Coordinates of C-alpha atoms in Angstrom, one line a residue:
X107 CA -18.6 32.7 -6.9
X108 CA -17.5 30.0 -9.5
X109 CA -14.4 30.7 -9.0
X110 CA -14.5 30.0 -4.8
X111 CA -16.2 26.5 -5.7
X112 CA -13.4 25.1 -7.8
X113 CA -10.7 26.9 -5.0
X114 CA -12.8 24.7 -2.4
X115 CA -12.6 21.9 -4.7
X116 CA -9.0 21.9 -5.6
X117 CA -7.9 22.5 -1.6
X118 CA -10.3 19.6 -0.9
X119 CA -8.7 17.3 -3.7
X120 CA -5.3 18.5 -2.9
X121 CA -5.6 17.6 1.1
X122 CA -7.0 14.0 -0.1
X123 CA -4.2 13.1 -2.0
X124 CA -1.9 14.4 1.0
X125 CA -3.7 12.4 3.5
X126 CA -3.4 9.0 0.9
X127 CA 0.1 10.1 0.7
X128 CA 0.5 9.9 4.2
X129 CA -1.3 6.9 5.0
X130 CA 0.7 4.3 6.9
X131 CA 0.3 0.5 7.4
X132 CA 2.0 -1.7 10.3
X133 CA 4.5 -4.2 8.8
X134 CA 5.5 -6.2 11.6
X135 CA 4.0 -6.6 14.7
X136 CA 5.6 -8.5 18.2
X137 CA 9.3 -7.9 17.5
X138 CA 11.9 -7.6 20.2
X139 CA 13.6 -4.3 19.8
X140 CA 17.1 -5.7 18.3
X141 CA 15.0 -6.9 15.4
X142 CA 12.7 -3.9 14.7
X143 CA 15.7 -2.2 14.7
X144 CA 17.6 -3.7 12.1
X145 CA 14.1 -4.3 9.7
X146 CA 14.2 -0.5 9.9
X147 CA 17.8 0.1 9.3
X148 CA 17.6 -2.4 6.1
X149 CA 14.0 -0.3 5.0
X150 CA 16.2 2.7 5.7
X151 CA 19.0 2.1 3.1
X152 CA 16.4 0.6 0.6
X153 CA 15.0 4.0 0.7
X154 CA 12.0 3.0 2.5
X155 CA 10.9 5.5 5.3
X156 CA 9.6 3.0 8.4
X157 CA 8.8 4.0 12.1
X158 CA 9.4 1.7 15.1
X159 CA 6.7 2.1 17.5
X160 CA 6.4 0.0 20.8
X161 CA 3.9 -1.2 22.6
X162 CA 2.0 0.2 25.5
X163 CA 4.1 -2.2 27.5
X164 CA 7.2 -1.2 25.9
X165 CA 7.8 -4.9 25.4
X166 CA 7.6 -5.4 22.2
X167 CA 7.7 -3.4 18.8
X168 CA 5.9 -2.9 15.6
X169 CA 7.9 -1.3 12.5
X170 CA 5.2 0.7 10.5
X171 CA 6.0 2.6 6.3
X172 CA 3.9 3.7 4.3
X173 CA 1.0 2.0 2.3
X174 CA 2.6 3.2 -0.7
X175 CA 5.6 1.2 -0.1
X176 CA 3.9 -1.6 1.7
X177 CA 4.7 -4.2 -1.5
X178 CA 8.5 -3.3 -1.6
X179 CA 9.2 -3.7 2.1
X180 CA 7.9 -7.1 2.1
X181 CA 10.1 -8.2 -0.8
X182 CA 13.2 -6.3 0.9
X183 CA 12.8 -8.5 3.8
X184 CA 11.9 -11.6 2.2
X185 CA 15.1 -11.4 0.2
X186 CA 16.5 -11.1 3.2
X187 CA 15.3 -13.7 5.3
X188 CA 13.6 -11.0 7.7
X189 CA 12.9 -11.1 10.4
X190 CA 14.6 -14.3 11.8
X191 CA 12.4 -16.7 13.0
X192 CA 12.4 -16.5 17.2
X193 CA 14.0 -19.3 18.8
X194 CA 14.1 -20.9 22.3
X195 CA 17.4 -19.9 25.2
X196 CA 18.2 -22.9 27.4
X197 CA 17.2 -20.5 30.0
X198 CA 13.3 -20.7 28.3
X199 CA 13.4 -24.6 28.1
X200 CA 14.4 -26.0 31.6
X201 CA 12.0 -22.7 33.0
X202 CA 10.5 -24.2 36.2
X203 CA 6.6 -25.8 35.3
X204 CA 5.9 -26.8 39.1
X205 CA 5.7 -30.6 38.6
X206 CA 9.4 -32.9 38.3
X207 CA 10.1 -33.9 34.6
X208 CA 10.8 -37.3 33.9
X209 CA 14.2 -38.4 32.6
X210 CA 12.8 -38.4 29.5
X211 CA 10.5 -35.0 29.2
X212 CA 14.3 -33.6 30.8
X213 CA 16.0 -35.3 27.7
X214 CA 13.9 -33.7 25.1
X215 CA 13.8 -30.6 26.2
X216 CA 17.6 -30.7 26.8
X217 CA 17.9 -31.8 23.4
X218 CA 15.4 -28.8 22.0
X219 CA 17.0 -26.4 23.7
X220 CA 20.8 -27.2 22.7
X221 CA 19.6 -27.3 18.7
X222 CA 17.7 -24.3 19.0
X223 CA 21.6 -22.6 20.8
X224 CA 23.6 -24.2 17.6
X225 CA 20.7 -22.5 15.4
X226 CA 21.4 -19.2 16.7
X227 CA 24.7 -19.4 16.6
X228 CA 24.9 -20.6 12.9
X229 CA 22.3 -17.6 12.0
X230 CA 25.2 -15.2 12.9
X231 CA 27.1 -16.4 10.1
X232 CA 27.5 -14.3 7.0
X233 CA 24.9 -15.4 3.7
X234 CA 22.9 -17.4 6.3
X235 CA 19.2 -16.8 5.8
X236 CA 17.5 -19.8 7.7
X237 CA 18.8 -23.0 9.4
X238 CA 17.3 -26.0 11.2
X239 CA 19.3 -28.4 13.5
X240 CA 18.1 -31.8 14.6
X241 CA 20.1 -34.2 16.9
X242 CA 20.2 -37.4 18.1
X243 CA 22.1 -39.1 21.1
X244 CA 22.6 -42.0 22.7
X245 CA 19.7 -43.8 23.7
X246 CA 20.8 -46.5 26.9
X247 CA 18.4 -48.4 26.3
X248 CA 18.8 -48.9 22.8
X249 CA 20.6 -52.3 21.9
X250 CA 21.5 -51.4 18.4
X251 CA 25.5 -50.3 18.3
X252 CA 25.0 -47.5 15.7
X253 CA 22.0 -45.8 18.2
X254 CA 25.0 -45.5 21.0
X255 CA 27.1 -42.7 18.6
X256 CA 25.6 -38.8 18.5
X257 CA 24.6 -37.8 15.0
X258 CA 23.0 -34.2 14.1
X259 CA 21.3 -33.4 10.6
X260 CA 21.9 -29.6 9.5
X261 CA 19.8 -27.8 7.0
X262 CA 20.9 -24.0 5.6
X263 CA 19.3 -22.2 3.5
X264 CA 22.0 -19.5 2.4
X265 CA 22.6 -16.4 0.4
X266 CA 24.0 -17.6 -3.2
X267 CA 25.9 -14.8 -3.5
X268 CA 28.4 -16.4 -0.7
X269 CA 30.2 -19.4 -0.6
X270 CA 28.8 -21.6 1.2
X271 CA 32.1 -24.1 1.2
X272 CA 34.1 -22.4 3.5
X273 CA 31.2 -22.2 6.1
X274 CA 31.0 -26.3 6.2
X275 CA 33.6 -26.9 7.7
X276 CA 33.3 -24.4 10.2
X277 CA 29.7 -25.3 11.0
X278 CA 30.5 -29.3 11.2
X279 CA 33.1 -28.2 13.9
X280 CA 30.7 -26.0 15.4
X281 CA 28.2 -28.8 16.0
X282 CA 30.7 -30.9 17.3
X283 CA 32.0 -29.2 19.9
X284 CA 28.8 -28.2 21.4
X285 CA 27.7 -32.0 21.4
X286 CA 29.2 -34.5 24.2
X287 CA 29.9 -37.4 22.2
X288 CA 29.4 -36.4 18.8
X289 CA 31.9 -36.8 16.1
X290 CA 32.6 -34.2 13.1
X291 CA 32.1 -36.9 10.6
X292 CA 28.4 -37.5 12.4
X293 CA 27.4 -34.5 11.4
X294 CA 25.7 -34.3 7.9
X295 CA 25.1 -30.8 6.5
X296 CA 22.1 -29.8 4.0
X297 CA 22.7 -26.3 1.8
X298 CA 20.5 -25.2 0.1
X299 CA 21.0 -21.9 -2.0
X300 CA 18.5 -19.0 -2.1
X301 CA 18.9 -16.3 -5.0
X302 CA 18.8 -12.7 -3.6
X303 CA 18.4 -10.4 -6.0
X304 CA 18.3 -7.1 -4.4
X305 CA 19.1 -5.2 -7.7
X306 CA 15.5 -4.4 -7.7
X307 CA 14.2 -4.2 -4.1
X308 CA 16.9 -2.5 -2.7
X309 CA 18.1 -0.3 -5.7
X310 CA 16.8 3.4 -5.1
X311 CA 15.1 4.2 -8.0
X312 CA 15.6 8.5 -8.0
X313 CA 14.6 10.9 -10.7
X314 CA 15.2 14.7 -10.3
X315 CA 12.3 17.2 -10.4
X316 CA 13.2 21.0 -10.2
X317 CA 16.7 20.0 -9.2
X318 CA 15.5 17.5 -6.5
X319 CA 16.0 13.9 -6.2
X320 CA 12.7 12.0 -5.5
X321 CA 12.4 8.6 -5.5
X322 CA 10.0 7.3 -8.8
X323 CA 7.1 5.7 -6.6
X324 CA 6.5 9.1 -5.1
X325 CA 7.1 11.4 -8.6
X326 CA 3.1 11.1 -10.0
X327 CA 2.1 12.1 -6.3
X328 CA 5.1 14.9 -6.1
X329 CA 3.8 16.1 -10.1
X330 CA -0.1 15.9 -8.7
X331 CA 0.3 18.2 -6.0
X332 CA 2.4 20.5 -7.4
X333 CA 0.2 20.8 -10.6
X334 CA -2.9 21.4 -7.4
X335 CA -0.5 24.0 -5.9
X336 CA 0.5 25.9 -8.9
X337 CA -3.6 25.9 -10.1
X338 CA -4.5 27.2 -6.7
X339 CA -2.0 30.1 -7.4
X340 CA -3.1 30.6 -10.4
X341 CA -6.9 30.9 -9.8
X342 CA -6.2 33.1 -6.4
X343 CA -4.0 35.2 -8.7
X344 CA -6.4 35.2 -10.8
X345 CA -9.1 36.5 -8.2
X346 CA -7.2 39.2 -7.1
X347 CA -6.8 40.9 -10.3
X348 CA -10.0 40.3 -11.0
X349 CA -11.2 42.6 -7.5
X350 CA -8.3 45.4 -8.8
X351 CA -10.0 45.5 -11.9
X352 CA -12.8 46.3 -10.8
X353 CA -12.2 48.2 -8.2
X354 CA -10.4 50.3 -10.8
X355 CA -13.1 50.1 -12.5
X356 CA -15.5 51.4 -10.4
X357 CA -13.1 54.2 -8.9
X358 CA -12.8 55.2 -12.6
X359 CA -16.5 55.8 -13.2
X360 CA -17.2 57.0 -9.6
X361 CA -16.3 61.1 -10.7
X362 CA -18.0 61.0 -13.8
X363 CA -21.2 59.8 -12.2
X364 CA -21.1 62.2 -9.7
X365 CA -20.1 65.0 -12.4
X366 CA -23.3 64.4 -14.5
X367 CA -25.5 64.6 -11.3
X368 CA -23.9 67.9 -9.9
X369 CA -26.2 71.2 -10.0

């Protein structure tokens, strides 16, 4: 009977450490389905298993790992710059709101919405992490000569692993061209370099057990429950040469017993 209660106990031990073994968190929440995708295609060569799972909607996505590899995942994406921040379409901006903007309100948000276009285009370039724009036209009401000329501020914030040099020139044209009136020279550019160190987020960290590769975060669970599996063998192995033996034991005595009480 002993022996049944430390069975029940080892099965009951070994399916809690399955079940925290299992356990999941979400990670992101509210993602368009481009960017869920590529979070879990980055998790997926960092050697972090992650899920995408959409909404009942189907509009938008969360990308859920494991709690064990919650920590890592966050500083894989933070390297990373992940996910990009979400940003405005002309489309979005001039959306009819019922009531007739004035000049103005149509200015600004003309304005907003053509920075937050040069953003997203600048994003696309490779070693880009994050960029800001800000511009500033002609007011024609402004008496001051230098007000009448376009200027734009860039910030990036870029992967140092890249050279950011041969993107200046490219963006300052960029900006340019996409502003009536502005001049290359107007536009002043802000870089600002971010280390990424991936070495040890991204580097999958594998040991070999029995002749299998498993990654190191999950080897003291993998060694836990196979020491659990290999008991429970042991102990039901143990059992069931313990009920041959005496069953054996009992068929051995069974003919002398019923020898001594014969006639």
């Amino acid at each position: 009977m002993k022996l049944m209660h430390y069975l029940r106990y080892l099965g009951l031990g070994l399916l809690l450490i399955l079940l925290s073994a299992c356990s999941s968190e979400i990670l992101l929440r509210d993602l368009n389905e481009r960017d869920a995708n590529e979070i879990v295609a980055v998790l997926h060569t960092s050697s972090i298993d992650a899920q995408k799972m959409a909404d009942a909607k189907g509009k938008t996505f969360a990308v859920e790992v494991r709690s064990s590899d919650m920590a890592r995942a966050v500083a894989v994406l933070r390297a990373l710059g992940l996910p990009k921040s979400p940003r405005t379409n002309l489309n979005e901006v001039f959306r009819s709101s019922g009531f007739a903007p004035t000049p103005f309100e149509e200015r600004v948000r003309y304005l907003f919405g053509l920075a937050q276009e040069i953003e997203r285009t600048i994003s696309l370039m490779d070693g880009v992490l994050q960029t800001r724009v800000h511009v500033v036209t002609p007011d024609g009401a402004s008496k001051i000569a230098d007000l009448q000329q376009a200027k734009a501020s860039i910030f990036v914030s870029y992967d140092d692993r890249y050279d950011i040099e041969l993107l200046v020139p490219r963006i300052r044209k960029l900006v340019g061209d996409s502003i009536e009136g502005l001049s290359p020279n107007r536009v002043e550019i802000l870089t600002i370099p971010s280390r990424v160190d991936l070495k040890q987020v991204t580097e999958v960290p594998i040991s070999k057990f029995l002749g299998v590769r498993v990654h190191k975060n999950d080897f003291p669970i993998l060694l836990l429950q196979t020491g659990l599996v290999l008991g429970l063998l042991v102990l039901s192995a143990g059992m069931q040469f313990r009920t041959i033996y005496r069953r054996r034991k009992k068929d051995s005595q069974a003919p002398a017993s019923t020898l001594g009480t014969a006639p």
